[in-house]
mmCIF file of C-alpha atoms in Angstrom:
data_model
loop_
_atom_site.group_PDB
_atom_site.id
_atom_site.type_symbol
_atom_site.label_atom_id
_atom_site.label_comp_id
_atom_site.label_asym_id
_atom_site.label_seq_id
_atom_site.Cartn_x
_atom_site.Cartn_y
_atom_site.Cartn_z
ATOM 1 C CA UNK V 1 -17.077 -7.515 24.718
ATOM 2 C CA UNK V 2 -18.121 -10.130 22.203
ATOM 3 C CA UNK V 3 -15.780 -12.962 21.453
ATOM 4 C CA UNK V 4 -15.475 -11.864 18.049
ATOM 5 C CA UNK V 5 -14.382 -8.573 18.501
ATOM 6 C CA UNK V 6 -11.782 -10.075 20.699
ATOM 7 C CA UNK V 7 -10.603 -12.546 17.833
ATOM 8 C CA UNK V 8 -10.614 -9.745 15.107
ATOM 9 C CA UNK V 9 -8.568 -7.746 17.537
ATOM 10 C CA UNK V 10 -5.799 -10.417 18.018
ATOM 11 C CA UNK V 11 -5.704 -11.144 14.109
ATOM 12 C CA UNK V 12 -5.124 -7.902 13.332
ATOM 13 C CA UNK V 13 -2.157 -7.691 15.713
ATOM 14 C CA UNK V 14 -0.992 -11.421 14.331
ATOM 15 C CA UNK V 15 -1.192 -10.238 10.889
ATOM 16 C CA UNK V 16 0.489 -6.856 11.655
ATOM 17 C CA UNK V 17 3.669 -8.908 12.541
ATOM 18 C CA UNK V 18 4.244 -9.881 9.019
ATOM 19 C CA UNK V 19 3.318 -5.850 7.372
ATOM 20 C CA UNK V 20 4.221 -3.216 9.231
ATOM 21 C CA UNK V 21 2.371 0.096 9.871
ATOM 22 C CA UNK V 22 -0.993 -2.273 9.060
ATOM 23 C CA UNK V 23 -2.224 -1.223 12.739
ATOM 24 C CA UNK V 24 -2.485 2.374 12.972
ATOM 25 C CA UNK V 25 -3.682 2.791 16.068
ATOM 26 C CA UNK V 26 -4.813 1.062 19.387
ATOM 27 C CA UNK V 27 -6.059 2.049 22.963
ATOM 28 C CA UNK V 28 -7.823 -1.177 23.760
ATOM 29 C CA UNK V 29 -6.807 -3.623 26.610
ATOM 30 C CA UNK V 30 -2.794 -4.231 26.420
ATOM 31 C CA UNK V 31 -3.673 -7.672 27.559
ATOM 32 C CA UNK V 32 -4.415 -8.614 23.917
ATOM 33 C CA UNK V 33 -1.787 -6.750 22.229
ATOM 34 C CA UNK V 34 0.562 -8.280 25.019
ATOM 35 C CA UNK V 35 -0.562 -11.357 24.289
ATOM 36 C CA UNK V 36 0.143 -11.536 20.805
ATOM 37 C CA UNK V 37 3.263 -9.659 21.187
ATOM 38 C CA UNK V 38 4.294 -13.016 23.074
ATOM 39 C CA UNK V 39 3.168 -15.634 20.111
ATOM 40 C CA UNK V 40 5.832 -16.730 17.796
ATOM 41 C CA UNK V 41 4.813 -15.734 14.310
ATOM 42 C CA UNK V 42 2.537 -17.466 12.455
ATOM 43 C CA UNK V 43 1.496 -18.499 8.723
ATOM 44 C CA UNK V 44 -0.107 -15.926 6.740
ATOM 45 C CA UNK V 45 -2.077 -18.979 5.172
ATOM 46 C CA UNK V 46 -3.077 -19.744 8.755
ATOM 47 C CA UNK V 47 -4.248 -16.080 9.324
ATOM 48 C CA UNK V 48 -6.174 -15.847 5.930
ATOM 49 C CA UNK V 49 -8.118 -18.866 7.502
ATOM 50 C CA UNK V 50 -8.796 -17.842 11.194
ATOM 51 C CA UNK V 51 -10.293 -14.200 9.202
ATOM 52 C CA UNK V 52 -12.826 -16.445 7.387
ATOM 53 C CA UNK V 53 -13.885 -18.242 10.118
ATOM 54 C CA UNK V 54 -13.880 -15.219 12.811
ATOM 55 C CA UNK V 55 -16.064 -13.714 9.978
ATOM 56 C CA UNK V 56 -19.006 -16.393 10.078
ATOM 57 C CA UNK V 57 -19.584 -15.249 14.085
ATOM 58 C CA UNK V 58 -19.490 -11.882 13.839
ATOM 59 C CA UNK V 59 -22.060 -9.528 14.439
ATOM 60 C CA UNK V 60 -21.659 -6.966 12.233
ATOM 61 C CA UNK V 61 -21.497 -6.118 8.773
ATOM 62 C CA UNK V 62 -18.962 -3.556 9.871
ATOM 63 C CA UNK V 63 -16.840 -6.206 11.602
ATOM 64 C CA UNK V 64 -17.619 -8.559 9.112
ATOM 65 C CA UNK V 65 -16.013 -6.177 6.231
ATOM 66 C CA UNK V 66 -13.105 -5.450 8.093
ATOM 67 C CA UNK V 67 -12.453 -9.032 8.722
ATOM 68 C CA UNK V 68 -12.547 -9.998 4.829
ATOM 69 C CA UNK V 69 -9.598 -6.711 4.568
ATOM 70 C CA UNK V 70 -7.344 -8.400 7.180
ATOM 71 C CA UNK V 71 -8.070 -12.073 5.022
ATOM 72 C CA UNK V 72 -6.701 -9.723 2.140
ATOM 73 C CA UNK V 73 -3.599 -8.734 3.300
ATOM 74 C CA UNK V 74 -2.872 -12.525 5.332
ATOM 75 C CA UNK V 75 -3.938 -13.940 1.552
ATOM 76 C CA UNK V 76 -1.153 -11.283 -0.320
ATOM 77 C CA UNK V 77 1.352 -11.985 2.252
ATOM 78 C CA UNK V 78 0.662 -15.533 1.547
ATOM 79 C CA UNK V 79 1.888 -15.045 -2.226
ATOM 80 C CA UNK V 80 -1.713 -15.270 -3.132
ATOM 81 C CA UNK V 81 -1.774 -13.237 -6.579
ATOM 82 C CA UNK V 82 -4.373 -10.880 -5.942
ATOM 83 C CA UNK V 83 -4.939 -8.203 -8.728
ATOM 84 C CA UNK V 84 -4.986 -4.560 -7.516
ATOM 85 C CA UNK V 85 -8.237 -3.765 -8.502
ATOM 86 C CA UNK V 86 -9.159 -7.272 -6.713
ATOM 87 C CA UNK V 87 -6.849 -5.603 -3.426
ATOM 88 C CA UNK V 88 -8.847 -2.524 -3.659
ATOM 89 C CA UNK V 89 -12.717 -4.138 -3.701
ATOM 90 C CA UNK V 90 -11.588 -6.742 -0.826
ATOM 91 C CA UNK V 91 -9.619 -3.947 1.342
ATOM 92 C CA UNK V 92 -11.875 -0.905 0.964
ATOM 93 C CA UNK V 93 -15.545 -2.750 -0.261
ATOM 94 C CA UNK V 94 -15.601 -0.216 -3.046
ATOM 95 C CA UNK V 95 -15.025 -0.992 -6.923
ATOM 96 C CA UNK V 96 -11.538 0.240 -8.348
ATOM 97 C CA UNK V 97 -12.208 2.783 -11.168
ATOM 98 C CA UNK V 98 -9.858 4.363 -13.811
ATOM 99 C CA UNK V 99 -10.665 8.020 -14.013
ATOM 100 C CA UNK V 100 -10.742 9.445 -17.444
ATOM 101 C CA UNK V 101 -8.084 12.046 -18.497
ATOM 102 C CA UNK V 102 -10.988 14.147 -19.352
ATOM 103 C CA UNK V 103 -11.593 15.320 -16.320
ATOM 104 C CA UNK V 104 -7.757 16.152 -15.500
ATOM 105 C CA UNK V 105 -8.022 17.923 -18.678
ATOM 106 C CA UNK V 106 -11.698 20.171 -17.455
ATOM 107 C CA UNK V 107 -9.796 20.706 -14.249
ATOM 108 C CA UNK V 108 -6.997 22.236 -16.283
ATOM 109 C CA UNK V 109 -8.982 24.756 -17.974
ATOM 110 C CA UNK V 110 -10.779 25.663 -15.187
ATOM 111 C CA UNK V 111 -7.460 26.516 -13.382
ATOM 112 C CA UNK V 112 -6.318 28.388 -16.894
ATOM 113 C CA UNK V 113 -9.350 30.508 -15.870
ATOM 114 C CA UNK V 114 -8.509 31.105 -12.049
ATOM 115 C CA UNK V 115 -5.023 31.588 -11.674
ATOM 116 C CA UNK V 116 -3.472 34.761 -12.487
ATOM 117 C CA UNK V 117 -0.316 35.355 -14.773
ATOM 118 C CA UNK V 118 0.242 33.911 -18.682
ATOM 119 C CA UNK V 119 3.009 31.718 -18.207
ATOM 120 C CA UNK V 120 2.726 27.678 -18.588
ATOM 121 C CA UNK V 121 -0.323 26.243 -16.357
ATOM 122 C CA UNK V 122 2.295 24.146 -14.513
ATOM 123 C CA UNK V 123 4.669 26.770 -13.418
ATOM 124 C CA UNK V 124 1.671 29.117 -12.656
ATOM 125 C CA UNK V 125 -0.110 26.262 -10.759
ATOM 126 C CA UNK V 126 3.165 25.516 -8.834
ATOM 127 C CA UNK V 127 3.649 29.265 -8.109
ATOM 128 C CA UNK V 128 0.871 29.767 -6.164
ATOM 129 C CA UNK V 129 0.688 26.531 -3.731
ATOM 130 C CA UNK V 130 4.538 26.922 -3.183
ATOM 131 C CA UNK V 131 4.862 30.607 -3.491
ATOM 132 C CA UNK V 132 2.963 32.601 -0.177
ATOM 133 C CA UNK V 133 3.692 29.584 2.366
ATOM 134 C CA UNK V 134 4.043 29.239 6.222
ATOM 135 C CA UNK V 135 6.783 28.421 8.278
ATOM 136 C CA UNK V 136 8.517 28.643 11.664
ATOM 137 C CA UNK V 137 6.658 31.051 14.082
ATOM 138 C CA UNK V 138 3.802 32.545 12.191
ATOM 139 C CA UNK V 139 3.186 28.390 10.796
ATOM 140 C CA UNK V 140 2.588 27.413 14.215
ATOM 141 C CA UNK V 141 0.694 30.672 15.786
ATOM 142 C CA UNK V 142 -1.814 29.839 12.570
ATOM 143 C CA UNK V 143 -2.026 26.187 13.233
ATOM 144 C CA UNK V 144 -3.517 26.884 16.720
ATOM 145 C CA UNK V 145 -5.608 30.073 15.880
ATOM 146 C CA UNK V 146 -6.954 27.625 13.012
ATOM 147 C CA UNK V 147 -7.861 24.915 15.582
ATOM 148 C CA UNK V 148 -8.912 26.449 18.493
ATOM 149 C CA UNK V 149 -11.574 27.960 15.324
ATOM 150 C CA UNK V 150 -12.671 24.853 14.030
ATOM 151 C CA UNK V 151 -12.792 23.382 17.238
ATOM 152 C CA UNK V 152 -15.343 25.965 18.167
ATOM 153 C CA UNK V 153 -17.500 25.256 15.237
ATOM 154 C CA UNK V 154 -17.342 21.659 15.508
ATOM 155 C CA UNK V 155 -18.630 21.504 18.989
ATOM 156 C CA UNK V 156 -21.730 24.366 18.005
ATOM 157 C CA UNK V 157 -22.775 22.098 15.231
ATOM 158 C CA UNK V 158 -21.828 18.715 16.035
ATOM 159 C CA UNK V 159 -20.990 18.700 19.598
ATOM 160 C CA UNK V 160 -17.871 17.279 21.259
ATOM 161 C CA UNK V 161 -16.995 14.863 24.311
ATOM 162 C CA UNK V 162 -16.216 16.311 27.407
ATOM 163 C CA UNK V 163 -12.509 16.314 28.112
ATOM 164 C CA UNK V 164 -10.737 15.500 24.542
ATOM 165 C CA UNK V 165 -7.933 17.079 23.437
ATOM 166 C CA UNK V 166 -5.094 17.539 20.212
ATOM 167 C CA UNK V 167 -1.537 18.114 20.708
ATOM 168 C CA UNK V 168 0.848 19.419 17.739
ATOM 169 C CA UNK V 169 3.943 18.469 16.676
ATOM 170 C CA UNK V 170 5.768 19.419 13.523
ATOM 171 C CA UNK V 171 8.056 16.921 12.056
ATOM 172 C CA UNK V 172 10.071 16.056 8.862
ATOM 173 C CA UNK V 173 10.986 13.316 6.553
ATOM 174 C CA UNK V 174 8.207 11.831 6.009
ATOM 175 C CA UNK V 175 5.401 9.906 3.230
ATOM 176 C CA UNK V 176 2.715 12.047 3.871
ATOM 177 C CA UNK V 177 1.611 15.821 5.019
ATOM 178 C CA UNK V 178 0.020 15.520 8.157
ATOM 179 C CA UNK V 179 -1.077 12.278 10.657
ATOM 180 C CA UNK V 180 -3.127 11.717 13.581
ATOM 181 C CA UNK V 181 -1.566 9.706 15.746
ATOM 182 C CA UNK V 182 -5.344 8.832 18.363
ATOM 183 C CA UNK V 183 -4.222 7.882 21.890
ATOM 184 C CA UNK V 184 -6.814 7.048 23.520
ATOM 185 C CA UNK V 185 -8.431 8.873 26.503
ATOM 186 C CA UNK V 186 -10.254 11.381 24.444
ATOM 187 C CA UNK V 187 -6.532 12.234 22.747
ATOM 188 C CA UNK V 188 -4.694 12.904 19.709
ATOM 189 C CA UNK V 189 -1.113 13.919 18.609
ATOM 190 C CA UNK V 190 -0.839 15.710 15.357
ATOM 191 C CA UNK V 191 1.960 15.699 13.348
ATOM 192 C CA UNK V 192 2.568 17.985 10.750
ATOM 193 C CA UNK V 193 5.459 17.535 7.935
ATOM 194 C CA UNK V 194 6.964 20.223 7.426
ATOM 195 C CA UNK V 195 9.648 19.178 4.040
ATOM 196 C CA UNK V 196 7.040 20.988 1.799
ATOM 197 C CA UNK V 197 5.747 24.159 2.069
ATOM 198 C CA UNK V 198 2.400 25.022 3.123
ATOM 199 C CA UNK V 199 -0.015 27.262 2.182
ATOM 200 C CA UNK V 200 -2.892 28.519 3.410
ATOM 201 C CA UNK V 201 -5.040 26.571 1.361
ATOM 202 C CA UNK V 202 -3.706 23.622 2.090
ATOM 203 C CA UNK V 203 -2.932 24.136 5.673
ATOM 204 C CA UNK V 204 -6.366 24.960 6.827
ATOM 205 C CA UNK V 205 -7.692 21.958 5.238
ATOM 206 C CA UNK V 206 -4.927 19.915 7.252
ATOM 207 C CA UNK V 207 -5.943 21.501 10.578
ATOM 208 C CA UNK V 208 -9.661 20.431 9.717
ATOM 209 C CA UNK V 209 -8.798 16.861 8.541
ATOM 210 C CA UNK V 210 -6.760 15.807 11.259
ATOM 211 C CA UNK V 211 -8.576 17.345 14.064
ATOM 212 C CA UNK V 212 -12.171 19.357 14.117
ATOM 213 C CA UNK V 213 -14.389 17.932 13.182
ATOM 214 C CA UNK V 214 -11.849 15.143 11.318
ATOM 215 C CA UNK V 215 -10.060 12.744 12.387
ATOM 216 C CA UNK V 216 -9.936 13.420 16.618
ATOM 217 C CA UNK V 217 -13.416 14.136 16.567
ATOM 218 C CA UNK V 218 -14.740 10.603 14.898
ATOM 219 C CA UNK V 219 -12.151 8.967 17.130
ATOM 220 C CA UNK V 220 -12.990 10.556 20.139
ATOM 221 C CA UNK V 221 -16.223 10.089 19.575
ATOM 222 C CA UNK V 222 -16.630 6.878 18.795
ATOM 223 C CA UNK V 223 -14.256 6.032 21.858
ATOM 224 C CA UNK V 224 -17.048 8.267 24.536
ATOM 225 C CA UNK V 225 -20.098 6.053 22.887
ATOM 226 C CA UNK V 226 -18.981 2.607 21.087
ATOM 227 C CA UNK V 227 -16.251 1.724 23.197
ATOM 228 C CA UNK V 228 -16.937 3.202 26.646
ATOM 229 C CA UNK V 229 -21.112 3.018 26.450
ATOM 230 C CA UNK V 230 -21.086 0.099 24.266
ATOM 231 C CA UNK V 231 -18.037 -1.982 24.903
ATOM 232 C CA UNK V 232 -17.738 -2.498 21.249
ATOM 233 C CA UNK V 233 -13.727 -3.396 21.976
ATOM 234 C CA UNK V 234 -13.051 -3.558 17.953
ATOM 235 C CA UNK V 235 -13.281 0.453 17.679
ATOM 236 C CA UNK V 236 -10.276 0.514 19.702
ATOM 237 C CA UNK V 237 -8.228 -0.532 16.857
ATOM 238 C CA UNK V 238 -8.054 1.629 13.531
ATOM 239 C CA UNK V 239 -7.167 -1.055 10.958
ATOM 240 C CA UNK V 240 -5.291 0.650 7.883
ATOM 241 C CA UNK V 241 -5.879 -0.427 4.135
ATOM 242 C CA UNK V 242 -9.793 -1.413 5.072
ATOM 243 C CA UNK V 243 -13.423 -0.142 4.756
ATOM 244 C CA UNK V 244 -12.941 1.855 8.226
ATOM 245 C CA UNK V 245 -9.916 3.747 6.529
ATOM 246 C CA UNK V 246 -12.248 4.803 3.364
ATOM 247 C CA UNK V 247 -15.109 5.845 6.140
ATOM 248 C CA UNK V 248 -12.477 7.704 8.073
ATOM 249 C CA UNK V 249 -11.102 9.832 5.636
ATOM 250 C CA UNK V 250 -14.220 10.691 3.909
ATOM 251 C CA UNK V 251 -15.288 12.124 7.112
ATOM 252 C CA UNK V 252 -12.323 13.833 7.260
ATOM 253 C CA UNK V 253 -11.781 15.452 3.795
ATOM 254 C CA UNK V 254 -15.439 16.441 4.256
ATOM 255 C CA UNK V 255 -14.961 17.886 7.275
ATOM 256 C CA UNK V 256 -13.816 21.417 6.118
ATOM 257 C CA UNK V 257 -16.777 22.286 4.219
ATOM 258 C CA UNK V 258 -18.559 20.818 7.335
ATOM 259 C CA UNK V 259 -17.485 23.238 9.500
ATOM 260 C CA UNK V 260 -16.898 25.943 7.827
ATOM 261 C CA UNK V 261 -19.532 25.868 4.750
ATOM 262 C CA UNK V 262 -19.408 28.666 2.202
ATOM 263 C CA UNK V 263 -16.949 31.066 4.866
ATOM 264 C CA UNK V 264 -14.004 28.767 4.353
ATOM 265 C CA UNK V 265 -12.064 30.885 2.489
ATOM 266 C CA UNK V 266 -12.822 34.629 4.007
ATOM 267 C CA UNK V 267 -12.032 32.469 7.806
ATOM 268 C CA UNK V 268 -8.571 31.792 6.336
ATOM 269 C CA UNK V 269 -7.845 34.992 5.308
ATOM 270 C CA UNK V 270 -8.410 36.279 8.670
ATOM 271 C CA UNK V 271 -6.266 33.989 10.324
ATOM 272 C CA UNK V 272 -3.298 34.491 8.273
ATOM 273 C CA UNK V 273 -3.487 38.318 8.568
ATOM 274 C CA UNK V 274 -0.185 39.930 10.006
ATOM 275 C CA UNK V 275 1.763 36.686 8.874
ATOM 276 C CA UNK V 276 3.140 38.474 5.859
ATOM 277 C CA UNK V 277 1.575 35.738 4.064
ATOM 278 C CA UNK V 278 -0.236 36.908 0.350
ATOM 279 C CA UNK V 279 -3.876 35.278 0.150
ATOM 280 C CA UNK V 280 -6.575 36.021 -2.165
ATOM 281 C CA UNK V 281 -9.699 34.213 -0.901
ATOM 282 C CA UNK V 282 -11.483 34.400 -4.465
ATOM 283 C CA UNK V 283 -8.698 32.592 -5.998
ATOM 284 C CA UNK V 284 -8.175 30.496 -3.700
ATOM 285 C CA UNK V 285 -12.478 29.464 -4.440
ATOM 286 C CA UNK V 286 -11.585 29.370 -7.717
ATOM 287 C CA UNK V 287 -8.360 26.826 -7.799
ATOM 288 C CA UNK V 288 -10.286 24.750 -5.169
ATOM 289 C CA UNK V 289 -13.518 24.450 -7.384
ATOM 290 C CA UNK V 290 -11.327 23.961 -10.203
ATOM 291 C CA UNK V 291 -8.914 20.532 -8.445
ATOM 292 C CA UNK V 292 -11.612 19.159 -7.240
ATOM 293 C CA UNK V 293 -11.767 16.351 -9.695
ATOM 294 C CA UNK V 294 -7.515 16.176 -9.820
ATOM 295 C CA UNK V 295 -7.454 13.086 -8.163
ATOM 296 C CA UNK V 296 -4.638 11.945 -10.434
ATOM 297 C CA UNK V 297 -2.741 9.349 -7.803
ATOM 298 C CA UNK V 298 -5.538 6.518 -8.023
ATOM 299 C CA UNK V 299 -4.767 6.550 -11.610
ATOM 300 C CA UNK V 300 -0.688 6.498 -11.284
ATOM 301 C CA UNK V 301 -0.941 2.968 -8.304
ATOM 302 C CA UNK V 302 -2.985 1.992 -11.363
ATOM 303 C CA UNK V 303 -0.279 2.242 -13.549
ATOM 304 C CA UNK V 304 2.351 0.714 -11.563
ATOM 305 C CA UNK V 305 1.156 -1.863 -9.938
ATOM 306 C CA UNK V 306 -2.601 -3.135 -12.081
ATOM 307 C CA UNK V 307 -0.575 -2.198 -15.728
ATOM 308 C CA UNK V 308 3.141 -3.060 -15.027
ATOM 309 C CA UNK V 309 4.099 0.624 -16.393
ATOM 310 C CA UNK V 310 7.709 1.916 -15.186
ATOM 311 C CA UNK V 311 8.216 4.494 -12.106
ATOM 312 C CA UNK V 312 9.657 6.807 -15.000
ATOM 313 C CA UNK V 313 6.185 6.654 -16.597
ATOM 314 C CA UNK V 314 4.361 7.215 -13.857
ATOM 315 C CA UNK V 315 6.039 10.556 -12.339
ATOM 316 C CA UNK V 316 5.851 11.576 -16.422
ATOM 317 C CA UNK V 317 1.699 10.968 -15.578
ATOM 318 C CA UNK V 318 1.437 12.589 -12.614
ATOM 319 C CA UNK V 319 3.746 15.351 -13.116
ATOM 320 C CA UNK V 320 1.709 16.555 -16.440
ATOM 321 C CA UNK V 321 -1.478 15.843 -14.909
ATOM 322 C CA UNK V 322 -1.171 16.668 -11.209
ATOM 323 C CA UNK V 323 0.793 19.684 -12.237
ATOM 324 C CA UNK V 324 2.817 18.959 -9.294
ATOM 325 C CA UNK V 325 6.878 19.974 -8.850
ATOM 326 C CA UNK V 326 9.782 17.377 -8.821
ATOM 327 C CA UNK V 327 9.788 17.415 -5.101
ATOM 328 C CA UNK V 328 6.097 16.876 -4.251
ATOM 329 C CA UNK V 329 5.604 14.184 -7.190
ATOM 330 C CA UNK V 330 8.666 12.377 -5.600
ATOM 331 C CA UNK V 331 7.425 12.232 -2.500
ATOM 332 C CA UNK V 332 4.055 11.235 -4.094
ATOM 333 C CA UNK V 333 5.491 8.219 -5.423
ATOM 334 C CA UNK V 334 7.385 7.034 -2.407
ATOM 335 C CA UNK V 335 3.306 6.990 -0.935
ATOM 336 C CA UNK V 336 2.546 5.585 -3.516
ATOM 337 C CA UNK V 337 5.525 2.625 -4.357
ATOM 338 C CA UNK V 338 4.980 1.471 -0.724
ATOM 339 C CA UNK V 339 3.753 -2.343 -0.714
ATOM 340 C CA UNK V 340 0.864 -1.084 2.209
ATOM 341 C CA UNK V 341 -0.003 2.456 0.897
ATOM 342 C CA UNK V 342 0.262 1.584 -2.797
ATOM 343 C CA UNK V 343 -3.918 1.456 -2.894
ATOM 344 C CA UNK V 344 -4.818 4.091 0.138
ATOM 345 C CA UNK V 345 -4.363 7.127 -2.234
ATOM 346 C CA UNK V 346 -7.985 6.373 -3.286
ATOM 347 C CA UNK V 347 -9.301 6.200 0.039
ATOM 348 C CA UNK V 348 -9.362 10.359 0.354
ATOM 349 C CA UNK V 349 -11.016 10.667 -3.142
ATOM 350 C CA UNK V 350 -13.340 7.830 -2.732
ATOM 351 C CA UNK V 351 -14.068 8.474 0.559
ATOM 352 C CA UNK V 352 -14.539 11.852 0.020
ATOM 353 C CA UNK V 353 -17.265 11.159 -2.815
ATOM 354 C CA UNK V 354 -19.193 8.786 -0.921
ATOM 355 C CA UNK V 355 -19.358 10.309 2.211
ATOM 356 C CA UNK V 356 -20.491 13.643 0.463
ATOM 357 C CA UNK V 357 -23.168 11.779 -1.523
ATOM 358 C CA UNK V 358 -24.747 10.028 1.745
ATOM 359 C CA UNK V 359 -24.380 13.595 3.934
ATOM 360 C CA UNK V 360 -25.953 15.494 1.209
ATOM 361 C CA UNK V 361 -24.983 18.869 3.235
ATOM 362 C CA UNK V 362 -27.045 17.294 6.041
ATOM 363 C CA UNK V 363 -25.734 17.908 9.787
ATOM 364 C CA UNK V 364 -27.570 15.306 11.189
ATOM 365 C CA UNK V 365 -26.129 12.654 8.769
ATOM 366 C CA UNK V 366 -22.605 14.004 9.452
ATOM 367 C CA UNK V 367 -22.666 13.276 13.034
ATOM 368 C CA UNK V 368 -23.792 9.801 12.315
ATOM 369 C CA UNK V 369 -20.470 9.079 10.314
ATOM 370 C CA UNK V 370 -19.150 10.799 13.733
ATOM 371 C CA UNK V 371 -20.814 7.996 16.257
ATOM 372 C CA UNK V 372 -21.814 5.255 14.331
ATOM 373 C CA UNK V 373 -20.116 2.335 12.995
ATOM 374 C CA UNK V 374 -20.693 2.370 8.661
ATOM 375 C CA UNK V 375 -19.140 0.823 6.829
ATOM 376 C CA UNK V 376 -18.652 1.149 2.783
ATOM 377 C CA UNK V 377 -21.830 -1.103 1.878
ATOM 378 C CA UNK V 378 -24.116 0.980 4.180
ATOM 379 C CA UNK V 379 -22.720 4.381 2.195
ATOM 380 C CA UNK V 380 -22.949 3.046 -1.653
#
């Protein structure tokens, strides 16, 4: 255990008392959290100054960029006016980019061409993610016929440590669709929101990201070799609103075509068979090939909180370009409004784009973002 790892550890937890859901996860020694848990409070200013000089002795560049995120956040909470394209290099160690509406506007005629019916692209769009959804029963029997798949594929192709496990739990009112909640010991609870409907589409993708070979898998294994072979403490701690977070869900929007390749969509239609569920896997190809580049909620934080524009604005934006209902855009903007998510919408499609860059469709290099500790810089 290196004294630095120790040090970035208790900051995080120091810092975390001033911005809550900062620490997302931890299954390190409760002596440190304890310990901090025990402190009164102190300055943000402070903070910001023990991350720059925890930073000089570290011994990583991965360490070393997560150390300059936590400075961020003490600095912000410090009143420090830090721009949000400024927030999103010194969080995430990746340059803040506008996307042009011209690709919105390619992915809309690509969708013109893949979804059935005549009727405004919106309502058509809308009709089929909320129209042949899952719920109750058949919702969860497809959940764990979906896992206990990808599991299966994940450890053929990238292997799996002996004695992890996922446990499901479906939940409501919340932010966002789906979280994995990593407790340590090879574990993870899954939590799946169920206020919005789900569709096949969209569901397997969730099963994949949050578990096999996702979320779980990276954790666990990066717990069985860099914690437990390596003592490398730091991993114990998953740091929100950093260069770990882009990392981690790159790895795990990639991880569907990962482990499932070119049979994605023909696997999902077997699994939902007998549900009563209507899926047509070439469609489904189609509208997937088509949103790929629909990343429209990097562009709407950019409008609120970079360009000053109004919330009313903003749901206008994403509305016409997301296509998206009332209910989901809503809910996208309460992600979106909150003072810690506001900039970790472009951590899927950034992360997502780097990480599938540096794999290049290459196993090998996929299980390295599984067990090894890279950061942003090492991707780029």
């Amino acid at each position: 255990m290196s004294e630095a790892a120790e040090q970035y550890l208790e900051l995080a937890f120091r810092v975390a008392k001033h911005l809550d859901n900062l620490v997302d996860s931890y299954y390190g020694p409760p002596e440190i959290k304890e310990r901090v848990e025990a402190e009164e409070p102190r300055e943000p200013s402070a903070l910001a100054q023990d991350a720059a000089r925890i930073r000089e002795d570290a011994d990583s560049r991965w360490l070393k960029a997560q150390l300059t995120a936590l400075e961020t956040a003490a600095r912000k909470l410090a009143g420090e006016d830090i721009s949000y394209q400024d927030e999103i290099e010194r969080y995430y160690g990746i340059p803040a980019e506008w996307i042009p509406e011209e690709r919105f506007e390619d992915a809309h005629r690509k969708l013109e061409e893949a979804l059935p019916g005549n009727g405004p692209l919106a309502e058509r769009y809308q009709a089929w993610r909320e129209g042949d959804t899952l719920s109750g029963e058949p919702l969860t029997r497809v959940v764990e016929s979906l896992a206990a798949d990808v599991r299966r594929r994940t450890e053929e192709r990238f292997g799996l440590p002996d004695g992890e496990s996922v446990a499901w739990e479906f939940v409501d009112d919340e932010p966002w669709a789906a979280y994995n909640h990593y407790l340590g010991d090879l574990r993870s609870r899954v939590e799946v929101n169920t206020d919005t409907p789900l569709n096949p589409t969209f569901l397997v993708h969730v099963v994949a990201h949050e578990t096999y070979p996702g979320h779980h898998t990276e954790h666990a294994w990066k717990e069985h070799l860099l914690v437990r072979e390596q003592g490398r403490i730091e991993e114990t701690l998953a740091l929100n609103c950093s260069p770990q977070s882009v990392v981690a869900e790159g790895i795990a929007e990639l991880s569907l075509e990962m482990a499932f390749g070119d049979e994605e969509h023909e696997v999902t239609a077997e699994h939902v068979a007998g549900t009563g569920t209507a899926y047509d896997p070439d469609v489904s190809r189609a509208v997937k090939e088509a949103t790929q580049d629909l990343n429209v909620a990097g562009n709407v934080a950019w409008m609120i909180h970079a360009d000053g524009r109004s919330n009313d604005e903003a749901r206008d934006y994403l509305m016409r370009w997301a296509l998206t209902s009332e209910k989901r855009t809503d809910q996208a903007l309460r992600f979106i409004a909150d003072p810690l998510w506001r900039s970790y919408s472009i951590t899927y499609s950034e992360g997502y784009r780097i990480c599938r860059v540096w794999v290049d469709g290459d196993p090998d290099r996929f299980k390295r973002l599984l067990t090894e500790q890279l950061t942003t810089a090492d991707l780029l």
